[in-house]
PDB file of C-alpha atoms in Angstrom:
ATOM      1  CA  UNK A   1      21.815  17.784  24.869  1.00 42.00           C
ATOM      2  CA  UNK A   2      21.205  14.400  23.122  1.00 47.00           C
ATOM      3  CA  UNK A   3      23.010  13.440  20.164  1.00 49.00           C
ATOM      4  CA  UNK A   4      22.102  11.288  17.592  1.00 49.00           C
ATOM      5  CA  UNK A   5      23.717   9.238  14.791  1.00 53.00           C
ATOM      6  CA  UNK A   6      24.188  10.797  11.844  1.00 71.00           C
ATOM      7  CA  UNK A   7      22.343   9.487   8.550  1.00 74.00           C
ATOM      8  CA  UNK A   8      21.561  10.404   5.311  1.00 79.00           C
ATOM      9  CA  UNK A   9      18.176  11.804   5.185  1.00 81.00           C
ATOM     10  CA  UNK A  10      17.376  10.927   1.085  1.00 87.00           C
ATOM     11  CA  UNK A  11      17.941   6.959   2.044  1.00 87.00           C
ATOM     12  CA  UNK A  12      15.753   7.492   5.133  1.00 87.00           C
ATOM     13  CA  UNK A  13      13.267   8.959   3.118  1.00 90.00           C
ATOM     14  CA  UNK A  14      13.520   6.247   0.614  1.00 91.00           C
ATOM     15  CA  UNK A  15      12.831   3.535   3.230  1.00 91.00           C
ATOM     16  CA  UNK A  16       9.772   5.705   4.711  1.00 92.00           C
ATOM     17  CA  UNK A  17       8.536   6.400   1.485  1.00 93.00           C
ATOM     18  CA  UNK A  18       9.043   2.067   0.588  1.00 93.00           C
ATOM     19  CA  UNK A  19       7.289   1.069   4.124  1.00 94.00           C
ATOM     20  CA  UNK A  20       4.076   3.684   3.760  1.00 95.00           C
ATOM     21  CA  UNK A  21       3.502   2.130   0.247  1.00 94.00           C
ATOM     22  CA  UNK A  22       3.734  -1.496   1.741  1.00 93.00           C
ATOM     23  CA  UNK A  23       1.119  -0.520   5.066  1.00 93.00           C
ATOM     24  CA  UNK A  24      -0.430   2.824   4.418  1.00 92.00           C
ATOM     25  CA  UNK A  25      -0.156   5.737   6.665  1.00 93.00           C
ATOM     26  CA  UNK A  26      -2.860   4.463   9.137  1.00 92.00           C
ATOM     27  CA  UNK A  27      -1.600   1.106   9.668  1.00 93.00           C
ATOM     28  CA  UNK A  28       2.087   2.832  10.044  1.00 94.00           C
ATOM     29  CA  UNK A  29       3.423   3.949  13.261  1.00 91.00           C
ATOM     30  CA  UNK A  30       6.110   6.366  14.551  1.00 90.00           C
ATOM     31  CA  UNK A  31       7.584   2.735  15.860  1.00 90.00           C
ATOM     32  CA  UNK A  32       7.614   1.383  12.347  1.00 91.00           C
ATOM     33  CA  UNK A  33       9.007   4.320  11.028  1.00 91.00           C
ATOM     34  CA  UNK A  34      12.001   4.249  13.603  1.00 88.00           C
ATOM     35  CA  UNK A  35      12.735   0.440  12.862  1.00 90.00           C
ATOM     36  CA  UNK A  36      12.291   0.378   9.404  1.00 87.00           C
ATOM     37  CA  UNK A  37      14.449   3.351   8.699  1.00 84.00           C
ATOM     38  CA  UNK A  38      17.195   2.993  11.657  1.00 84.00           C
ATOM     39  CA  UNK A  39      16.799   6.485  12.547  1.00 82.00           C
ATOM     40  CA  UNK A  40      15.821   7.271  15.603  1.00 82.00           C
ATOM     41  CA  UNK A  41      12.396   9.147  16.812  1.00 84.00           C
ATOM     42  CA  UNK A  42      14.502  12.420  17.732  1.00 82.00           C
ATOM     43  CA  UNK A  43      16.129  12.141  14.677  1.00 81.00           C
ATOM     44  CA  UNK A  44      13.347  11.863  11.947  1.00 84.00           C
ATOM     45  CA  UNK A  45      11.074  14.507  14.332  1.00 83.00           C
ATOM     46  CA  UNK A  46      14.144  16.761  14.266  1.00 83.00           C
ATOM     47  CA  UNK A  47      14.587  16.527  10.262  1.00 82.00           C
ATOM     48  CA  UNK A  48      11.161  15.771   8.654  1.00 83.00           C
ATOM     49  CA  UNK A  49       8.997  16.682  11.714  1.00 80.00           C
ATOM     50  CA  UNK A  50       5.836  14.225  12.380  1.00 85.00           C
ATOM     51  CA  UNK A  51       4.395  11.154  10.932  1.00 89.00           C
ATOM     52  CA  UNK A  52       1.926  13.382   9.048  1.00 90.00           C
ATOM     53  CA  UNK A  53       5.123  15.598   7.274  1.00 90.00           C
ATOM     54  CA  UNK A  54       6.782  12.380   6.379  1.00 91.00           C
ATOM     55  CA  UNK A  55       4.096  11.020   4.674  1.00 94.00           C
ATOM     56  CA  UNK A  56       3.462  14.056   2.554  1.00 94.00           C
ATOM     57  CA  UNK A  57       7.707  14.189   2.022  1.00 93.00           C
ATOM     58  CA  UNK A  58       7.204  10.390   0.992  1.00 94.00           C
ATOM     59  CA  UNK A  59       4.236  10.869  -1.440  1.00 96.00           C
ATOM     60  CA  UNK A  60       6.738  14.013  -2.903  1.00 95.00           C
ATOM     61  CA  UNK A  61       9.522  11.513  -3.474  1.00 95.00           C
ATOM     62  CA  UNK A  62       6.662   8.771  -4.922  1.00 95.00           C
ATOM     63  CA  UNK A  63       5.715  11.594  -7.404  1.00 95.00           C
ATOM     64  CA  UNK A  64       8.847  12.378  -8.621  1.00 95.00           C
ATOM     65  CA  UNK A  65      10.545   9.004  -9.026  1.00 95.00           C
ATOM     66  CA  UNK A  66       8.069   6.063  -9.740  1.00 93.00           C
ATOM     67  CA  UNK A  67       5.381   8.468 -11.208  1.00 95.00           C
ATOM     68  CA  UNK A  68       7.672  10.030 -13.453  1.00 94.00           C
ATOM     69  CA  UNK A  69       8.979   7.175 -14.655  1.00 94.00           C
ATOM     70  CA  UNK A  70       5.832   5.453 -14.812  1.00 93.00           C
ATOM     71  CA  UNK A  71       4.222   8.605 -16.740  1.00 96.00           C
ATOM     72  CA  UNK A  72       7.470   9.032 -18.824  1.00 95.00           C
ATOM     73  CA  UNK A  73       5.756   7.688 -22.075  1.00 93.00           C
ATOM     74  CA  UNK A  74       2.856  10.004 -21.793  1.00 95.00           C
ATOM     75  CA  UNK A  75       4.393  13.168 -21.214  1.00 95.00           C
ATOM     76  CA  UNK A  76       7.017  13.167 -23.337  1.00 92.00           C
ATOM     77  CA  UNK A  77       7.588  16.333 -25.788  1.00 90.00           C
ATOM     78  CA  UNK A  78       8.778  14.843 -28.858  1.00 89.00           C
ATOM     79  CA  UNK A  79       7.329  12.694 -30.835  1.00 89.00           C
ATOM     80  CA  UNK A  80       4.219  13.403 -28.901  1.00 90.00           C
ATOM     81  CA  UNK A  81       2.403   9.950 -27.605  1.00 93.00           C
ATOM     82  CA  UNK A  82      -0.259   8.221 -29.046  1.00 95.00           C
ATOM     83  CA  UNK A  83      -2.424   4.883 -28.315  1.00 96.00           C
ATOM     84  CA  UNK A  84       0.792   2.953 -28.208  1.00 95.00           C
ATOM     85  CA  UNK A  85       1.969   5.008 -25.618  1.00 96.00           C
ATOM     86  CA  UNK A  86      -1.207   4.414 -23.649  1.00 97.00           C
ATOM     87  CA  UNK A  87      -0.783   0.708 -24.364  1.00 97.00           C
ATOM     88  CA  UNK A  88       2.914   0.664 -23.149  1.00 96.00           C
ATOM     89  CA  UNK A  89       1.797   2.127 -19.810  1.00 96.00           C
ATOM     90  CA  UNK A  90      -0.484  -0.293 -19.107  1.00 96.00           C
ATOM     91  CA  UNK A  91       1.285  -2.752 -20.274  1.00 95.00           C
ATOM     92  CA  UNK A  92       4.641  -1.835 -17.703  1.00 93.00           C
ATOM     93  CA  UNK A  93       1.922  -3.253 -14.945  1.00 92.00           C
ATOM     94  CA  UNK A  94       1.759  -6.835 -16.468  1.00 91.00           C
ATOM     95  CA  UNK A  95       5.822  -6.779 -16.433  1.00 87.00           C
ATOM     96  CA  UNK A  96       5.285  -6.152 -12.889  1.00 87.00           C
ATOM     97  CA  UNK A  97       2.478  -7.646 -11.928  1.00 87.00           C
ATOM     98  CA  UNK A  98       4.296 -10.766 -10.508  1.00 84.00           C
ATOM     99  CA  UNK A  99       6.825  -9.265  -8.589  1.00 83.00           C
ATOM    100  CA  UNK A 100       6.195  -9.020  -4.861  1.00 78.00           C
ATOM    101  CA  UNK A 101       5.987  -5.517  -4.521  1.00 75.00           C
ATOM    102  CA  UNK A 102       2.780  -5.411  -6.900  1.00 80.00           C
ATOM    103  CA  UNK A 103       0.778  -6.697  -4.279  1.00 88.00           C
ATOM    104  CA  UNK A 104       1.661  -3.108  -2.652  1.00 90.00           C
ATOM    105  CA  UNK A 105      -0.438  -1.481  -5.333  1.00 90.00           C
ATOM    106  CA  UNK A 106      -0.004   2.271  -6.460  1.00 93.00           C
ATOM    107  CA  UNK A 107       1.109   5.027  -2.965  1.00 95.00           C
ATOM    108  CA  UNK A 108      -1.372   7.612  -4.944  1.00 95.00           C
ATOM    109  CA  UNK A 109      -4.167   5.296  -5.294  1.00 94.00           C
ATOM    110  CA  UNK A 110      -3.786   3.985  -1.604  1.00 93.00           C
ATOM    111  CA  UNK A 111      -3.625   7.159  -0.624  1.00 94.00           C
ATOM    112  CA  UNK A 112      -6.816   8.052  -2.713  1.00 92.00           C
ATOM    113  CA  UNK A 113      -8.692   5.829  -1.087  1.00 88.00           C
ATOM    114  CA  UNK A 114      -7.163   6.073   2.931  1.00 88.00           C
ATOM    115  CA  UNK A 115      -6.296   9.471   3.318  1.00 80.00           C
ATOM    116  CA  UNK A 116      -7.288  11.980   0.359  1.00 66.00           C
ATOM    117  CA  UNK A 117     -10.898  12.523   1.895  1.00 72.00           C
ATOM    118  CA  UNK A 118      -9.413  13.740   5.574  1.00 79.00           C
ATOM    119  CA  UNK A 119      -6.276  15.955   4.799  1.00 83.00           C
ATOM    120  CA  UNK A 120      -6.445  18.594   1.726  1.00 90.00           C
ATOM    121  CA  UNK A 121      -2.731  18.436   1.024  1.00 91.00           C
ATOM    122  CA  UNK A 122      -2.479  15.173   0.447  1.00 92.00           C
ATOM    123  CA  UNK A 123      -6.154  15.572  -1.395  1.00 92.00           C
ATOM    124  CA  UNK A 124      -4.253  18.143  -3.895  1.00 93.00           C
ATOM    125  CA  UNK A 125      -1.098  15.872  -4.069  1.00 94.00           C
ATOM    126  CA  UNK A 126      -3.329  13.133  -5.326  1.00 94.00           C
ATOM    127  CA  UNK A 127      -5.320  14.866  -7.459  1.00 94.00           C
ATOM    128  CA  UNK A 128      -1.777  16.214  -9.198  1.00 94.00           C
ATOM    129  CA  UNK A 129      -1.487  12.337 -10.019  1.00 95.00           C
ATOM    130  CA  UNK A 130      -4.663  12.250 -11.132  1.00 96.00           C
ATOM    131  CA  UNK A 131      -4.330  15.140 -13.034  1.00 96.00           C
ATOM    132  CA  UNK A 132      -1.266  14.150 -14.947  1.00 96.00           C
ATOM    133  CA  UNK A 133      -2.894  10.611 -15.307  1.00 97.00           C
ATOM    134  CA  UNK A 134      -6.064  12.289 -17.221  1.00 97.00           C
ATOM    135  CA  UNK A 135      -3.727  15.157 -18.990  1.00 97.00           C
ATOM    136  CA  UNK A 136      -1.774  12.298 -20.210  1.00 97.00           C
ATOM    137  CA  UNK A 137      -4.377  10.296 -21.753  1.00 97.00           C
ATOM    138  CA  UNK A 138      -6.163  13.073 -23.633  1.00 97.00           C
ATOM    139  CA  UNK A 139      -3.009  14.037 -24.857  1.00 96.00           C
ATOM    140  CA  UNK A 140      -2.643  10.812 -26.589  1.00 97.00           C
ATOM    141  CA  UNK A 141      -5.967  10.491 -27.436  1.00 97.00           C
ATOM    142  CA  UNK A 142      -5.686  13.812 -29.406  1.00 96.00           C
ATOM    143  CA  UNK A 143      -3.016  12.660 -31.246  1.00 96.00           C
ATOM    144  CA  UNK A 144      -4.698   9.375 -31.927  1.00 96.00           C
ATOM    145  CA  UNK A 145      -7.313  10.904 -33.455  1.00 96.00           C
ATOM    146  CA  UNK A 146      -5.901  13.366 -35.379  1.00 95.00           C
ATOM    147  CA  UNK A 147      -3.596  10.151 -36.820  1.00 94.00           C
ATOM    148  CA  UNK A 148      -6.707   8.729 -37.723  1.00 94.00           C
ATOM    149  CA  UNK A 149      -5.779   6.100 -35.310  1.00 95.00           C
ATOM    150  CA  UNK A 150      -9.028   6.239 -33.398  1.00 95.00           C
ATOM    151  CA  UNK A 151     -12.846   6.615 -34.685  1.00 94.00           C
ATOM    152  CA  UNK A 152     -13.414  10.678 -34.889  1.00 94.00           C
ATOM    153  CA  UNK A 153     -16.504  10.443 -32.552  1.00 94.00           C
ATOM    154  CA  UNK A 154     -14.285   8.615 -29.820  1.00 95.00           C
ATOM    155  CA  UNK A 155     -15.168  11.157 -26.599  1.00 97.00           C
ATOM    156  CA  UNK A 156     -11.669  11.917 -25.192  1.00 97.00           C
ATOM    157  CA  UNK A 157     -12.384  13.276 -22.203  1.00 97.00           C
ATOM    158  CA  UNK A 158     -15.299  10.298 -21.455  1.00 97.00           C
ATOM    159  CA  UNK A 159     -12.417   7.561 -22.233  1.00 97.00           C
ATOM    160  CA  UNK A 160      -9.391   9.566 -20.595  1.00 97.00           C
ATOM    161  CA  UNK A 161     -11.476   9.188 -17.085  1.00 97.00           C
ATOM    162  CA  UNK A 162     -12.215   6.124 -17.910  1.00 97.00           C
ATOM    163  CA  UNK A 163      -9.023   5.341 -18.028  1.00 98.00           C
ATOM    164  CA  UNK A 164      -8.030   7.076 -14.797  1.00 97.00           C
ATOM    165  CA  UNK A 165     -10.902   4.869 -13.244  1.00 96.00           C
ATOM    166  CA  UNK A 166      -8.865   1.839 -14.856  1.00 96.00           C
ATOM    167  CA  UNK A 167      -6.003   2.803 -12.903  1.00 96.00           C
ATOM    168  CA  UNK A 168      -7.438   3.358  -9.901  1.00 95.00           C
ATOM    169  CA  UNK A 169      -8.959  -0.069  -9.943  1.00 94.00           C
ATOM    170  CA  UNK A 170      -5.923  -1.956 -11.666  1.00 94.00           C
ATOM    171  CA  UNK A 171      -4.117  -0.817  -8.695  1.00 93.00           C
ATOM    172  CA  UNK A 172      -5.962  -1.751  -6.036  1.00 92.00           C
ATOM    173  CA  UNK A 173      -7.173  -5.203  -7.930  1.00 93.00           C
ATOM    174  CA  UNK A 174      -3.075  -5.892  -7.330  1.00 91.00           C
ATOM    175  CA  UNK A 175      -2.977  -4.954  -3.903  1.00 90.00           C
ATOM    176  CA  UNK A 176      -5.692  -7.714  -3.294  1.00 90.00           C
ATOM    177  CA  UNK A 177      -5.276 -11.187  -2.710  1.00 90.00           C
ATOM    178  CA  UNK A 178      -6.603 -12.088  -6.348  1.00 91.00           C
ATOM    179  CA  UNK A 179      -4.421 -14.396  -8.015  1.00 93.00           C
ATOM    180  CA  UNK A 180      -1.451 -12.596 -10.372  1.00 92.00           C
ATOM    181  CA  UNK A 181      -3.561 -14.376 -13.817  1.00 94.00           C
ATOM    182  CA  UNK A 182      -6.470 -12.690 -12.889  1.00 95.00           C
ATOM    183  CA  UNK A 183      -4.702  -9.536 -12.484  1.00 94.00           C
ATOM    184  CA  UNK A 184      -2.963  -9.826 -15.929  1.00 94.00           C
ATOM    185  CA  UNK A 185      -6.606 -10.697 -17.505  1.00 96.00           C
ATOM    186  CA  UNK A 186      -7.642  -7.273 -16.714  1.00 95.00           C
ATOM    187  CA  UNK A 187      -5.083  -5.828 -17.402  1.00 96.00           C
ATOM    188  CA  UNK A 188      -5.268  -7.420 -20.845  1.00 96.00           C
ATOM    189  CA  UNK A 189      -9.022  -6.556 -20.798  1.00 96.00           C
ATOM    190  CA  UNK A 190      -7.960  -2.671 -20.866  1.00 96.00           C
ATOM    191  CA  UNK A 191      -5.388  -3.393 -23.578  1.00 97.00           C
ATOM    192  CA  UNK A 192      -8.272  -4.520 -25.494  1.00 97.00           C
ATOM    193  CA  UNK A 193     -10.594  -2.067 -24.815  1.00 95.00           C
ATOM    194  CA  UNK A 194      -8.110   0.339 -26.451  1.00 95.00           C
ATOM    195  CA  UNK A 195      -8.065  -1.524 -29.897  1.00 94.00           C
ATOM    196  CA  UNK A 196     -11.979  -1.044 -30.561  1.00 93.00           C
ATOM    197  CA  UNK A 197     -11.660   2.741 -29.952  1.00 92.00           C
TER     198      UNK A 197
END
C-alpha cells in the first residue's frame, strides 16, 4: 500500500484556500492544487476528497478567518455599530487596495459570480456572506437612525442592498486591471455616499 508524506492538513488548506482566491475554482486544477500545496494527489483525495470538497473546505476557512475579521466591526455586540462602523469597513479596502493580493478580489464574490449559479452549496455558502453583509448594514443603519445620525426616511433595507451591491462591485473593480487610484476613487465615492444619508 502506498504511503505518503505526512503534512499538516490546516497549512494545506491554507495554501488551497490562498491559490482558489488567486485563480478561481475553474481555472484551478487537481495539478495546481498538488504543486501549490506540496501534498500529493493521494494525499489531499485521501483527506479532503475532490477538487469540488476542497473548494467548499476553502470557502469554510475564507468565512471564518478573512470574513470574520473583515465583518468584525459590524457584528460586534457591544457598543452596537453605527455609520462609522460602515465607514471603517469600507475604508479597510483602501488600506489594502495597493497591496498585491487586492488584485485577487473577494473568494465570496468570485465565487458569486463563477460558481454560485451551478452548485447549491456553494450558492448557500455565498449567500451566508451575503447575508451577514446585508444583516450587518441594517444593523448599523438602525442604530444610525435611531442616533439621529441619519435622515428618519433613509430606507434601510433599500441602502443595506445597496451596499451589498457596492461590495460586490468594489471587489471585482479590484480584481480588474483598473489602475489602484481609480479603485480608491470609488471606494471614496461610497464613503461619500454615506455622509448625505
Amino acid at each position: 500500500m502506498p504511503r505518503y508524506k505526512e503534512f499538516d492538513p490546516k497549512d494545506c488548506l491554507d495554501k488551497v484556500m490562498y491559490l482558489f482566491w488567486q485563480k478561481g475554482y475553474q481555472n484551478t486544477s487537481m495539478s495546481d492544487l498538488v504543486e501549490h500545496s506540496g501534498v500529493q494527489r493521494y494525499g489531499l483525495y485521501e483527506t479532503f476528497g475532490g477538487k469540488e470538497v476542497l473548494f467548499q473546505r476553502a470557502l469554510d476557512l475564507y468565512l471564518s478567518t478573512v470574513i470574520h475579521q473583515r465583518l468584525a466591526m459590524l457584528e460586534r455586540k457591544q457598543p452596537e455599530p453605527s455609520v462609522a462602523e460602515i465607514e471603517q469597513f469600507f475604508e479597510q479596502f483602501i488600506e489594502h487596495v495597493d497591496r498585491p493580493y487586492s488584485f485577487f478580489g473577494c473568494l465570496m464574490c468570485n465565487t458569486a459570480v463563477e460558481v454560485a449559479l451551478h452548485d447549491k452549496i456553494v450558492a448557500s455558502m455565498v449567500q451566508q456572506y451575503f447575508d451577514r453583509l446585508r444583516q450587518g448594514f441594517a444593523r448599523s443603519l438602525t442604530r444610525a437612525k435611531q442616533n439621529g445620525e441619519i435622515a428618519d426616511s433613509t430606507d434601510i433595507g433599500q441602502i443595506s442592498e445597496l451596499l451589498v451591491g457596492s461590495v460586490l462591485g468594489l471587489t471585482t473593480y479590484a480584481r480588474s486591471s483598473a489602475p489602484r487610484q481609480d479603485v480608491r476613487t470609488y471606494i471614496n465615492g461610497i464613503l461619500a455616499m454615506l455622509k448625505l444619508l
